[in-house]
CSV table of C-alpha atoms and ligand atoms in Angstrom, one decimal:
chain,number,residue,atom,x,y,z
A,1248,UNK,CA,9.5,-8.7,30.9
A,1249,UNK,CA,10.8,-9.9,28.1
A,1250,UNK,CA,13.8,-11.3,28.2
A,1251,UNK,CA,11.8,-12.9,31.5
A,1252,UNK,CA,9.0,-14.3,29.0
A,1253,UNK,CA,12.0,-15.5,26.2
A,1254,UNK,CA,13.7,-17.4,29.1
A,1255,UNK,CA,10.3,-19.4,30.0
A,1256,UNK,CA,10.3,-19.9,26.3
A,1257,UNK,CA,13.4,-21.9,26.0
A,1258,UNK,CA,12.4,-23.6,28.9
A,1259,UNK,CA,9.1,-25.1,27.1
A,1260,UNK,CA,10.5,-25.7,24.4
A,1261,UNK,CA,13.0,-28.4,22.9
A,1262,UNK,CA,16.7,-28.1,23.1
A,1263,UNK,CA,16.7,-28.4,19.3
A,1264,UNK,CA,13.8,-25.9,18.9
A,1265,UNK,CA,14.6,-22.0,17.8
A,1266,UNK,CA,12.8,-19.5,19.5
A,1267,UNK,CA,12.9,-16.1,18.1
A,1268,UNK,CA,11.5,-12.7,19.0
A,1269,UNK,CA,9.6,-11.1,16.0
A,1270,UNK,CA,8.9,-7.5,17.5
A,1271,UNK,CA,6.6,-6.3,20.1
A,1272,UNK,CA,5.1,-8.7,22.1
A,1273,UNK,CA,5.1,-11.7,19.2
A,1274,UNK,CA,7.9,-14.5,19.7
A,1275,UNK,CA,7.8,-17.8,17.2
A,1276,UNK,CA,9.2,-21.2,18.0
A,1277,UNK,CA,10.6,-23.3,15.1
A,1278,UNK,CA,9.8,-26.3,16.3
A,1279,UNK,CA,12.0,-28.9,14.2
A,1280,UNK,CA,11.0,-32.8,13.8
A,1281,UNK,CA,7.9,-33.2,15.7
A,1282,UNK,CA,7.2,-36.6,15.4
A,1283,UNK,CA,3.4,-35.7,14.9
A,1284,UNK,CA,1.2,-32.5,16.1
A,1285,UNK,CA,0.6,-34.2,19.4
A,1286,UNK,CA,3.9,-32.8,20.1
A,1287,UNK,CA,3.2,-29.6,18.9
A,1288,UNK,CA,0.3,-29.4,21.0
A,1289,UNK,CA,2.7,-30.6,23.9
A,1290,UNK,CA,5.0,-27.8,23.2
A,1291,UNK,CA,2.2,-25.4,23.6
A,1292,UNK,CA,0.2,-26.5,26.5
A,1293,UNK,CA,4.2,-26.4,28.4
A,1294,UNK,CA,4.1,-22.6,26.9
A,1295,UNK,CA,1.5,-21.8,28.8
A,1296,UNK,CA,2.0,-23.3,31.5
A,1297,UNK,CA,5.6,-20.8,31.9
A,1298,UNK,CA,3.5,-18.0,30.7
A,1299,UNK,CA,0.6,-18.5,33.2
A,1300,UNK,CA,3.0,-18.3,36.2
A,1301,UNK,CA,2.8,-14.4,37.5
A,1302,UNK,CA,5.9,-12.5,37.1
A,1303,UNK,CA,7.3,-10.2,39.7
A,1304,UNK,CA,9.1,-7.1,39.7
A,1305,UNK,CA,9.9,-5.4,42.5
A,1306,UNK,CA,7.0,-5.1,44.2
A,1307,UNK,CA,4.5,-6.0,41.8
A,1308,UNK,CA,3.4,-9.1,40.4
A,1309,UNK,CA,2.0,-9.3,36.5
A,1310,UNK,CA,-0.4,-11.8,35.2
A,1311,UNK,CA,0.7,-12.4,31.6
A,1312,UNK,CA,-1.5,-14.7,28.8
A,1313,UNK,CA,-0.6,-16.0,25.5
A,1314,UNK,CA,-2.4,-17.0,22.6
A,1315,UNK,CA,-0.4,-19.5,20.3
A,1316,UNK,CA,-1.0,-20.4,16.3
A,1317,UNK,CA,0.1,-23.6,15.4
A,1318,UNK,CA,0.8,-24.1,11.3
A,1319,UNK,CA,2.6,-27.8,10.3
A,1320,UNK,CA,4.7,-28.5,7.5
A,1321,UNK,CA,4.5,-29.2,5.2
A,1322,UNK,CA,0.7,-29.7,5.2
A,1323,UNK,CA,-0.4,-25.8,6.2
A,1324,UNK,CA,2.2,-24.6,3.3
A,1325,UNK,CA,4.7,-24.9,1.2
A,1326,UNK,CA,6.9,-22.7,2.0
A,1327,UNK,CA,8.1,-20.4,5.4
A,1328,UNK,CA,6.1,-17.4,4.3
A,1329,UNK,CA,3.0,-19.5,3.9
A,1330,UNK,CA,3.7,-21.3,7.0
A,1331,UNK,CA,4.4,-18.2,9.3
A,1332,UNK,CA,1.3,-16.5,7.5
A,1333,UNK,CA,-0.9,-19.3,8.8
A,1334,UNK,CA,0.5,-19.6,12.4
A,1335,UNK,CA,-0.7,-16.1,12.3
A,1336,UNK,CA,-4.4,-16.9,11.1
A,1337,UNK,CA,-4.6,-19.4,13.9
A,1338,UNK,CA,-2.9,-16.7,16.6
A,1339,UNK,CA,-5.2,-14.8,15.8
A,1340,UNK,CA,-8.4,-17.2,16.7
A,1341,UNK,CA,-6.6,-18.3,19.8
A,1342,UNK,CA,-6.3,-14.8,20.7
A,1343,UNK,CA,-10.1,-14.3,20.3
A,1344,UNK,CA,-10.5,-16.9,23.6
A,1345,UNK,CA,-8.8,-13.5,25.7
A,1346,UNK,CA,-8.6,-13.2,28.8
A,1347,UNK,CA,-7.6,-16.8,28.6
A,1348,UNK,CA,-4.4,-18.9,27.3
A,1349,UNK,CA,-5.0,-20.6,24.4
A,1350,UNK,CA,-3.4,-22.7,21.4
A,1351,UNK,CA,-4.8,-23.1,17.9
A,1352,UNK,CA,-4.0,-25.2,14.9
A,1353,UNK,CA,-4.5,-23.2,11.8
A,1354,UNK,CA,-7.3,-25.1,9.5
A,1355,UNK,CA,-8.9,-24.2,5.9
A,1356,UNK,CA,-11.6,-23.0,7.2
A,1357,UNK,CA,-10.1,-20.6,9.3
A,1358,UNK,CA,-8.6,-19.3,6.3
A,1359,UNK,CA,-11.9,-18.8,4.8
A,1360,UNK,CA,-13.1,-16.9,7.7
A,1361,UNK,CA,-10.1,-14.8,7.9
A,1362,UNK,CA,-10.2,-14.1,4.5
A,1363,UNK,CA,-13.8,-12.8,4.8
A,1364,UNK,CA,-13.2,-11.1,7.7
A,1365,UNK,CA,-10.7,-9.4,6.1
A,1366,UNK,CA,-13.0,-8.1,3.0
A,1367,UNK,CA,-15.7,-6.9,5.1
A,1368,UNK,CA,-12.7,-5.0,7.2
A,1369,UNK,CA,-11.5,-3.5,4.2
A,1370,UNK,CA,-15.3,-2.9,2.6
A,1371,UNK,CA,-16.9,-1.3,6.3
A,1372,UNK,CA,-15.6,1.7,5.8
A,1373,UNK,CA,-17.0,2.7,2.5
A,1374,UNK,CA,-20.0,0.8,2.8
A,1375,UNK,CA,-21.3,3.2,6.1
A,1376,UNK,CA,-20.5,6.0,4.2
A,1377,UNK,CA,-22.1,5.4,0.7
A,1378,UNK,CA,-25.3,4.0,2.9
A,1379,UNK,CA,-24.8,0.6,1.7
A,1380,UNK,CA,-25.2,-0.2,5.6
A,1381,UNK,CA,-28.4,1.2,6.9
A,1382,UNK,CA,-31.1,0.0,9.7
A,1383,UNK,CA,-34.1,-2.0,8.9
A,1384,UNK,CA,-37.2,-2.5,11.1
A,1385,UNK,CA,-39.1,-4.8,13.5
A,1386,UNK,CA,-42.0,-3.9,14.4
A,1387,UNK,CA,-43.3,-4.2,18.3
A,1388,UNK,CA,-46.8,-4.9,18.7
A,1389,UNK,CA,-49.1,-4.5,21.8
A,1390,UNK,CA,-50.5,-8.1,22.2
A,1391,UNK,CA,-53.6,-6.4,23.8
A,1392,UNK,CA,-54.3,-4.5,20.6
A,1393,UNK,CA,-52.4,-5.7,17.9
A,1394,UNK,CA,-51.6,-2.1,17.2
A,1395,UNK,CA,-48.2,-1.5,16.2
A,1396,UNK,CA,-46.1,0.3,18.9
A,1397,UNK,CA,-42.7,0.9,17.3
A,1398,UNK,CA,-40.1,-0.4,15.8
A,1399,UNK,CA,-36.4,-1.8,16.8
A,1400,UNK,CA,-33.6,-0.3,14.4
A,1401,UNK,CA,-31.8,-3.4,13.3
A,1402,UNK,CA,-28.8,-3.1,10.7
A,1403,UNK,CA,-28.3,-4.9,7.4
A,1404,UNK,CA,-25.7,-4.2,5.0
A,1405,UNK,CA,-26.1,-4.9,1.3
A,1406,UNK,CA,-23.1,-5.9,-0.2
A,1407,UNK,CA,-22.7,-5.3,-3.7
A,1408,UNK,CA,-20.8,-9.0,-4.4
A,1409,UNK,CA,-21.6,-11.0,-0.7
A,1410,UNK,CA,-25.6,-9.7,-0.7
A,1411,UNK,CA,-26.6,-9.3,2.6
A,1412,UNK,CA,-24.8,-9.1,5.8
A,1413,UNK,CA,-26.2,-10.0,8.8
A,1414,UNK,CA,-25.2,-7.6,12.3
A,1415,UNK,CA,-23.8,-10.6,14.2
A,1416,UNK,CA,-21.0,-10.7,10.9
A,1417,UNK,CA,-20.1,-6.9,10.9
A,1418,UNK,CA,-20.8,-6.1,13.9
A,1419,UNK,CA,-17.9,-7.4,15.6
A,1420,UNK,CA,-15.5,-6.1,12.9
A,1421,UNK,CA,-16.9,-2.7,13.4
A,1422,UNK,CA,-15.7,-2.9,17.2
A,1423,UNK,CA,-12.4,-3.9,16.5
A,1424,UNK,CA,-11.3,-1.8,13.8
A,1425,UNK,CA,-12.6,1.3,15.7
A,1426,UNK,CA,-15.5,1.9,13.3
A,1427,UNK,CA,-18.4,1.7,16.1
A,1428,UNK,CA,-18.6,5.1,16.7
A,1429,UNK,CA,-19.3,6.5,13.2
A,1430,UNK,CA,-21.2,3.1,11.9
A,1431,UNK,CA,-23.7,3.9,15.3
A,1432,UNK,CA,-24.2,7.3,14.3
A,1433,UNK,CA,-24.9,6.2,11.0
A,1434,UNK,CA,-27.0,3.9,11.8
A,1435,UNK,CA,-29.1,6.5,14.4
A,1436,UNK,CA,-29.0,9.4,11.9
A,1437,UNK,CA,-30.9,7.2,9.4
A,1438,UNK,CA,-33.4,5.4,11.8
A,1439,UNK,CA,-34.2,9.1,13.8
A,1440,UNK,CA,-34.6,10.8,10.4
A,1441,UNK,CA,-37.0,8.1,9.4
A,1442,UNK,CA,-39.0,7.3,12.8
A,1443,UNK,CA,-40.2,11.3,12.6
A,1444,UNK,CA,-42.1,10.3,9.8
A,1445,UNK,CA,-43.9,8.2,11.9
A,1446,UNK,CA,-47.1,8.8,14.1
A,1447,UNK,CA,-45.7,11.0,17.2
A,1448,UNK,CA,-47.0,7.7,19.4
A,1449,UNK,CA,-44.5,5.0,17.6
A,1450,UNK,CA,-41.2,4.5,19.3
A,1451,UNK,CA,-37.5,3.7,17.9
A,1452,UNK,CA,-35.8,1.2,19.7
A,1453,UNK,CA,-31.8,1.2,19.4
A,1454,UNK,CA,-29.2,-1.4,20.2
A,1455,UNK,CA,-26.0,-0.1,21.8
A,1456,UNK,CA,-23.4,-2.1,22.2
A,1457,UNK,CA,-21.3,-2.6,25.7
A,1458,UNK,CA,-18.4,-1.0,24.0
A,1459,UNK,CA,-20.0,2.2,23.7
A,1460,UNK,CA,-21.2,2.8,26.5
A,1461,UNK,CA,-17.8,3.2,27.8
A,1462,UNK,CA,-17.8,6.3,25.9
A,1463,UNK,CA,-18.5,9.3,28.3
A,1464,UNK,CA,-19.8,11.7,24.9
A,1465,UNK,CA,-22.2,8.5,24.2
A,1466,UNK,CA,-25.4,10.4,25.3
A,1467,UNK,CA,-24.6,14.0,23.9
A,1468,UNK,CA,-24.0,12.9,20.7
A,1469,UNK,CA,-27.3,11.0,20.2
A,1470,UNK,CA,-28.8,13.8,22.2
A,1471,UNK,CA,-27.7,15.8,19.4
A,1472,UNK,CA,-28.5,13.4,16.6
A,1473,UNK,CA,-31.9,13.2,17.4
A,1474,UNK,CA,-32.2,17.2,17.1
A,1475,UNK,CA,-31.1,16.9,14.2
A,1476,UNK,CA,-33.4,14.9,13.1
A,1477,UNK,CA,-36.4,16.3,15.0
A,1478,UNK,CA,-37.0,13.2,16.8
A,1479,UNK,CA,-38.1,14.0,21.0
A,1480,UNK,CA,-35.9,11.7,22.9
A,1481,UNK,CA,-39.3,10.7,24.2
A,1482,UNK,CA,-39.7,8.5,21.5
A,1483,UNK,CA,-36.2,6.8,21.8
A,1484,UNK,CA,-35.4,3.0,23.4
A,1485,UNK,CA,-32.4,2.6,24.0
A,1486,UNK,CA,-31.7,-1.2,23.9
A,1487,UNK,CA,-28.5,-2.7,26.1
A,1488,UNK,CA,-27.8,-6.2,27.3
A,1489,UNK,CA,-27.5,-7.4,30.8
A,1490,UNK,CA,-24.0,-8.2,30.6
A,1491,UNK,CA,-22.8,-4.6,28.7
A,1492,UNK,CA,-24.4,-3.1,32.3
A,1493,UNK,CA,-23.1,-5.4,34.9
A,1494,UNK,CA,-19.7,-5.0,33.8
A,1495,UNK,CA,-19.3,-1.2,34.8
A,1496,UNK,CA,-22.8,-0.3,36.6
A,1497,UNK,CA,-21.6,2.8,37.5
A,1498,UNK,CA,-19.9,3.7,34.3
A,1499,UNK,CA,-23.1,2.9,32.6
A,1500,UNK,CA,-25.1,5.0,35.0
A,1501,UNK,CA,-23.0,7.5,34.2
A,1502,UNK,CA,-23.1,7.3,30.6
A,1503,UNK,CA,-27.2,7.6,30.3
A,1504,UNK,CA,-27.7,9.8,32.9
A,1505,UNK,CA,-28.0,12.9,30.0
A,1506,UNK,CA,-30.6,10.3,28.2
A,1507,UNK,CA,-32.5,9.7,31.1
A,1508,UNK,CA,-32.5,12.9,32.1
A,1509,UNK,CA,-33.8,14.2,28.5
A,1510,UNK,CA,-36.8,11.5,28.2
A,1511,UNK,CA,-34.8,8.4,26.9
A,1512,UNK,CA,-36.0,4.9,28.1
A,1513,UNK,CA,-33.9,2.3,28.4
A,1514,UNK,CA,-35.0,-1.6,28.2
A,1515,UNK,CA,-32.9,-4.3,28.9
A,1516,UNK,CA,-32.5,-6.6,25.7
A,1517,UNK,CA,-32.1,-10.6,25.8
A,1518,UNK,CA,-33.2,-10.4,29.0
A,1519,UNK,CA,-32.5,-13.8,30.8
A,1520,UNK,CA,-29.4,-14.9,28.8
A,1521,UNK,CA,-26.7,-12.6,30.9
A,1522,UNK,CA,-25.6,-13.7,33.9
A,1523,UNK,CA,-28.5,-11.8,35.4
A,1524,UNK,CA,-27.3,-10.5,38.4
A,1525,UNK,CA,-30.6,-9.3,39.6
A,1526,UNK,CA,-28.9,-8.0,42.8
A,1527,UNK,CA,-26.8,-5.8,40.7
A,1528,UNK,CA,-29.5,-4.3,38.9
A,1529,UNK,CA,-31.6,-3.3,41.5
A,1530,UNK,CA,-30.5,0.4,41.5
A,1531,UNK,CA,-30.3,0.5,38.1
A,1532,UNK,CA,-33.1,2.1,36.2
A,1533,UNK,CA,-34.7,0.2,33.5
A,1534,UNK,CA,-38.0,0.8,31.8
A,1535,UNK,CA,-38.2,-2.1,29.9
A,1536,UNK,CA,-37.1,-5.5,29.8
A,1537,UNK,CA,-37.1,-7.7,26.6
A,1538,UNK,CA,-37.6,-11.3,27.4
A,1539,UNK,CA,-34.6,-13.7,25.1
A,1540,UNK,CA,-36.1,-15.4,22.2
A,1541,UNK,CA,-35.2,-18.7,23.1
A,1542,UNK,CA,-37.3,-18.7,26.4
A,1543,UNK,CA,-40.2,-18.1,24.4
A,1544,UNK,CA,-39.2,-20.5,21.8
A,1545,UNK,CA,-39.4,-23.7,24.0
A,1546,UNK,CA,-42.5,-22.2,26.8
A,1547,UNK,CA,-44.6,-24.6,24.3
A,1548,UNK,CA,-43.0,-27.4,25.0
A,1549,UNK,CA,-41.1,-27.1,28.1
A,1550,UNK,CA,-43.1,-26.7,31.7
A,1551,UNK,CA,-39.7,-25.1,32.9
A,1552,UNK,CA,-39.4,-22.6,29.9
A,1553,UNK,CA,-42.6,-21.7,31.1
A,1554,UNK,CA,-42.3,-21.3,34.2
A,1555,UNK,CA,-39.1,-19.1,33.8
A,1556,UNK,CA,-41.7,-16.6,31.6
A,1557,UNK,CA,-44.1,-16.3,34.1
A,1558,UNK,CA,-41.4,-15.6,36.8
A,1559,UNK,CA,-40.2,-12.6,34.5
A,1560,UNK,CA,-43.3,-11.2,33.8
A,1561,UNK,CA,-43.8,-11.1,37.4
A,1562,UNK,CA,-40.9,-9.8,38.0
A,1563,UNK,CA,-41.3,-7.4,35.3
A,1564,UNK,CA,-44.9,-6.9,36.8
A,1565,UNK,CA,-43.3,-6.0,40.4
A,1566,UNK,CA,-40.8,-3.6,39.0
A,1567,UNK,CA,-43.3,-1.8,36.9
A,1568,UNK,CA,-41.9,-2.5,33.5
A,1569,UNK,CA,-42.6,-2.7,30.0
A,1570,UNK,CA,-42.1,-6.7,29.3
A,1571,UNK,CA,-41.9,-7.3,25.7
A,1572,UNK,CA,-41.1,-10.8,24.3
A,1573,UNK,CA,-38.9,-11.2,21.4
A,1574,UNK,CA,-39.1,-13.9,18.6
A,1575,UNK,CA,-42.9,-14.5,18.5
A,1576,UNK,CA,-43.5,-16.9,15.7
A,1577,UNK,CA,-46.5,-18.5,16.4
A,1578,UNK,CA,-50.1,-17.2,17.4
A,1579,UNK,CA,-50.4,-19.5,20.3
A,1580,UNK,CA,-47.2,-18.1,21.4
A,1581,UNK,CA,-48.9,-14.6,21.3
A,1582,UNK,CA,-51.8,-16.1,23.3
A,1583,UNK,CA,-50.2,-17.3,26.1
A,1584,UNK,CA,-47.5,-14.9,26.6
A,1585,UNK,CA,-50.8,-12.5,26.4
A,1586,UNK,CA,-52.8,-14.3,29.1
A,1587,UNK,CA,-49.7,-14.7,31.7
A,1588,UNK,CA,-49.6,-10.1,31.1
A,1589,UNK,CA,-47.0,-9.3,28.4
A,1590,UNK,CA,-47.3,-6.3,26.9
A,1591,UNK,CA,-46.0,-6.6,23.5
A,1592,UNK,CA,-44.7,-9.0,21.2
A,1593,UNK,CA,-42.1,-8.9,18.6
A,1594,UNK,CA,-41.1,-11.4,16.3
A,1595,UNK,CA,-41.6,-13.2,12.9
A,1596,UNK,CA,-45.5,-13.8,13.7
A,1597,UNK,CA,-46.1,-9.8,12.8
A,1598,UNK,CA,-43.1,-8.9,10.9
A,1599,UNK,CA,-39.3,-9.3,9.7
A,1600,UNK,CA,-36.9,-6.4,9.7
A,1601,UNK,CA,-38.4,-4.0,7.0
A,1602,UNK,CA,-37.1,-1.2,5.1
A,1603,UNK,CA,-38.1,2.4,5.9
A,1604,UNK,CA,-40.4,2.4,3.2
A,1605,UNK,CA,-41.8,-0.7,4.4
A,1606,UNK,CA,-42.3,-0.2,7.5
A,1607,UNK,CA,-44.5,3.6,6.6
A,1608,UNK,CA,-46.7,0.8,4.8
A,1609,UNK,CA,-46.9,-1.9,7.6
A,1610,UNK,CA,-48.3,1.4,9.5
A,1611,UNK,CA,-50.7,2.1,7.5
A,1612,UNK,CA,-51.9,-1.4,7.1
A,1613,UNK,CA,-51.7,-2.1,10.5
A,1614,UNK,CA,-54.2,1.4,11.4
A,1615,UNK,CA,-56.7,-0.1,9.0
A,1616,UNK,CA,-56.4,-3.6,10.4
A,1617,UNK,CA,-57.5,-2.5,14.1
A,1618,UNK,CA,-59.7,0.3,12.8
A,1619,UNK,CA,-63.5,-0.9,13.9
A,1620,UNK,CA,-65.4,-3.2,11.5
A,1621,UNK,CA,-67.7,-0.2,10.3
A,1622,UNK,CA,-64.5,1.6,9.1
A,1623,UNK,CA,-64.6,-1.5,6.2
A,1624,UNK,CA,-67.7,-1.1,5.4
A,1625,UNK,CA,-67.9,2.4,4.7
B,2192,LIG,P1,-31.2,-8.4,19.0
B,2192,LIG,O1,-31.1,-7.0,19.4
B,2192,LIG,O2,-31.7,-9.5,20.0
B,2192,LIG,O3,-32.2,-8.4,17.7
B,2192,LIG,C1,-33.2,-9.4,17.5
B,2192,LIG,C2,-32.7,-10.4,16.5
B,2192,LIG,O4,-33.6,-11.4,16.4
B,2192,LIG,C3,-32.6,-9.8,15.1
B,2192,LIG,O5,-31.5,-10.4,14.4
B,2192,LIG,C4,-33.9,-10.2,14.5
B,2192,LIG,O6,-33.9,-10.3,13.1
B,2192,LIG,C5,-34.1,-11.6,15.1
B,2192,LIG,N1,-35.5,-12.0,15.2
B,2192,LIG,C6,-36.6,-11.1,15.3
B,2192,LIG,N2,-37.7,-11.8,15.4
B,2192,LIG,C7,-37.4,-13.1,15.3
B,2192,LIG,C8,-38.2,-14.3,15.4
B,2192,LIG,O7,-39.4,-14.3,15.5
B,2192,LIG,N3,-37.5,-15.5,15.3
B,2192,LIG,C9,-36.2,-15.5,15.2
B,2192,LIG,N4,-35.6,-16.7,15.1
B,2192,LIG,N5,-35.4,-14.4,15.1
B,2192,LIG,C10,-36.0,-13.2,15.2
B,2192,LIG,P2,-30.4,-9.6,13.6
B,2192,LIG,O8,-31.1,-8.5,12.9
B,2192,LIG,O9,-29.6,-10.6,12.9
B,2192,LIG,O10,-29.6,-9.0,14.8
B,2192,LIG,C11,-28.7,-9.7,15.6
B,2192,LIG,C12,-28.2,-8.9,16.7
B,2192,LIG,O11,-27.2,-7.9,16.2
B,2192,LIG,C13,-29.2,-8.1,17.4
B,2192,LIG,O12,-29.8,-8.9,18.4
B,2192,LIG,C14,-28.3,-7.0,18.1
B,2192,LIG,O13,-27.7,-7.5,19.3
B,2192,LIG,C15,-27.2,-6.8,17.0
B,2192,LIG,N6,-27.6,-5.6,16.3
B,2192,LIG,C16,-28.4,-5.4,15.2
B,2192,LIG,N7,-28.4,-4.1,14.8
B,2192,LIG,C17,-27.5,-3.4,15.6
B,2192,LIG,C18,-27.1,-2.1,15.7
B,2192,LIG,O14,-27.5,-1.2,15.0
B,2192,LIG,N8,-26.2,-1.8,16.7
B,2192,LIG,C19,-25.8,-2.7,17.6
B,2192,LIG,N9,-24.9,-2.3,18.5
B,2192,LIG,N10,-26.2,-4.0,17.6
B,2192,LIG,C20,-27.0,-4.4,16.6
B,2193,LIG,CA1,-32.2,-5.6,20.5
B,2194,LIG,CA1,-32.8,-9.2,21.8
């Protein structure tokens, strides 16, 4: 395979080009005198090209990709080092466009992003363990009542020099230095120990990511974390999206079969965003569905948003279903989404992400608030 892919090499490249194997799967062309980086681009889309063609041995034919970082000098670098060190930077972005062939030209702020990508690799690690990452909480609220129905676990890290991290920063690092495991259980130890402190009615809702539920230990171990912490699994939501469950339906199945089983419900987050293969889900059993922020973002201003919300809260109607909607921000948001039979509402309009404590006193607050008028008085 190899020496196959080096020979395809040559062949894109320039006679006065080197190409060189570095190790493993990683080959470099020195690509001397290019008039200007349209040639370099030239040189890479003829790369893929070679690479994109099957290869065949004996009686089996392999479907290769590449990703390719560009760096120029002198202008990326002064030197080979620096030069070779930002190729990397930008293989490394093209490789993020997998399953696909791609090229990149390294730029500055790729650097940047590298570079912080980097830290926050190197700072995960200790920040799940000295609890520096922890969850926060939403709060859910029954539009009927306005009474507070639970909470969604969402995490935060607080970095002692960057402040706070947002999920969609770390999260992604977590997965690919193997860290998802222990920064879920983390994250699930904390939120179960603190949800049994609320009323036995309020329920935790956690995200799961479609990485883990590849993972055929997935529902024993929170089984067991929530033991631990004395929370009934009754009181647990777990949160997946569309797309982690269409991938592997039966892998899926498989892993939350022991959940199920134990009392676990599971809603289907950003509902309408995945490519919503209703067909696919139709033996798969959901409790919930939680319908994507940015439908009920524009239902104010356009008919067809609208129209899409009412068709899932149908549809959530005909399945039997907890619908909640997600990003409420305004009251006549809350109104409408109440009239056309949502259940519950989440979103800026009743509450950011909180802190444990917090949320103990948005509780409270919120038991007073729907207690009857006389309750004031006295
Ligand atoms: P998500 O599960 O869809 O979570 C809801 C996101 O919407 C949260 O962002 C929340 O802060 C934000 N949000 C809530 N209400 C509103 C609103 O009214 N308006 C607007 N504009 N936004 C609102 P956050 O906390 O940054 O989380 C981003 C994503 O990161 C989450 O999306 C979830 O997919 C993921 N995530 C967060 N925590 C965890 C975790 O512990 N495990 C895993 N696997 N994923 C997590
Ligand atoms: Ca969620
Ligand atoms: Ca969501």
């Amino acid at each position: 395979m190899l020496v196959n892919i080096g020979m395809r090499l040559r062949r894109a490249a320039r006679e006065k080009d080197l190409v060189a194997r570095f190790g493993g799967d990683e080959f470099a062309i020195l690509a001397r005198e290019l008039p200007g980086s349209e040639d370099a681009t030239n040189i890479a889309l003829r790369v893929i090209k070679e690479i994109d063609q099957p290869i065949t041995t004996g009686r089996l034919q392999h479907h290769l990709g590449v990703g390719i970082g560009i760096a120029l000098f002198p202008q990326d670098g002064p030197s080979d080092v620096e030069i070779l060190r930002r190729a990397d930077i930008a293989l490394y972005r093209a490789k993020d466009e997998k399953p696909q062939s791609a090229s990149r030209f390294f730029d500055a702020e790729m650097d940047a992003r590298t570079q912080e990508r980097d830290r926050i690799e190197r700072d995960l690690r200790g920040a799940i363990s000295n609890g520096d990452v922890r969850p926060h909480y939403q709060p859910l609220i029954d539009l009927a009542t306005k009474q507070v129905v639970g909470f969604e676990a969402l995490a935060r890290w607080e970095h002692p020099t960057l402040g706070w991290i947002a999920p969609d920063r770390f999260i992604p690092v977590a997965e690919s230095c193997g860290l998802m495991n222990e920064l879920t259980e983390h994250l699930l130890r904390l939120a179960a120990r603190d949800a049994s402190q609320w009323p036995d009615k309020l329920t935790l809702a956690f995200n799961v990511s479609p990485s883990q539920l590849k993972e055929r230990t997935l529902g024993l171990r929170i089984l067991t974390i929530l033991a631990e912490a004395g929370l009934s699994p009754r009181r647990l939501e777990i949160e997946l999206t569309e797309s982690a469950i269409v991938h592997d339906l039966e892998g899926a199945q498989e892993a939350l079969t022991a959940l199920r089983g134990a009392g676990v419900r599971i809603a289907l987050d950003d509902f309408g965003t995945g490519y919503s293969s209703l067909y696919h889900l139709r033996n798969f059993k959901i409790d919930k569905i939680k319908i994507d922020r940015s439908f009920v973002d524009s239902m104010e201003h356009e008919p067809d948003a609208y129209a899409l919300v009412r068709a899932l809260l149908g549809f959530g109607r005909g399945l039997g279903l907890t619908v909640t909607a997600e990003g409420v921000e305004k009251p006549a948001q809350a109104v409408a989404l109440h009239q056309e039979g949502c259940q519950q509402g989440q979103g800026y309009l009743y509450g950011h992400a909180m802190s444990a404590k917090d949320a103990v006193n948005f509780i409270r607050l919120n038991a007073m608030e729907a207690a009857p008028a006389s309750a004031h008085v006295a």
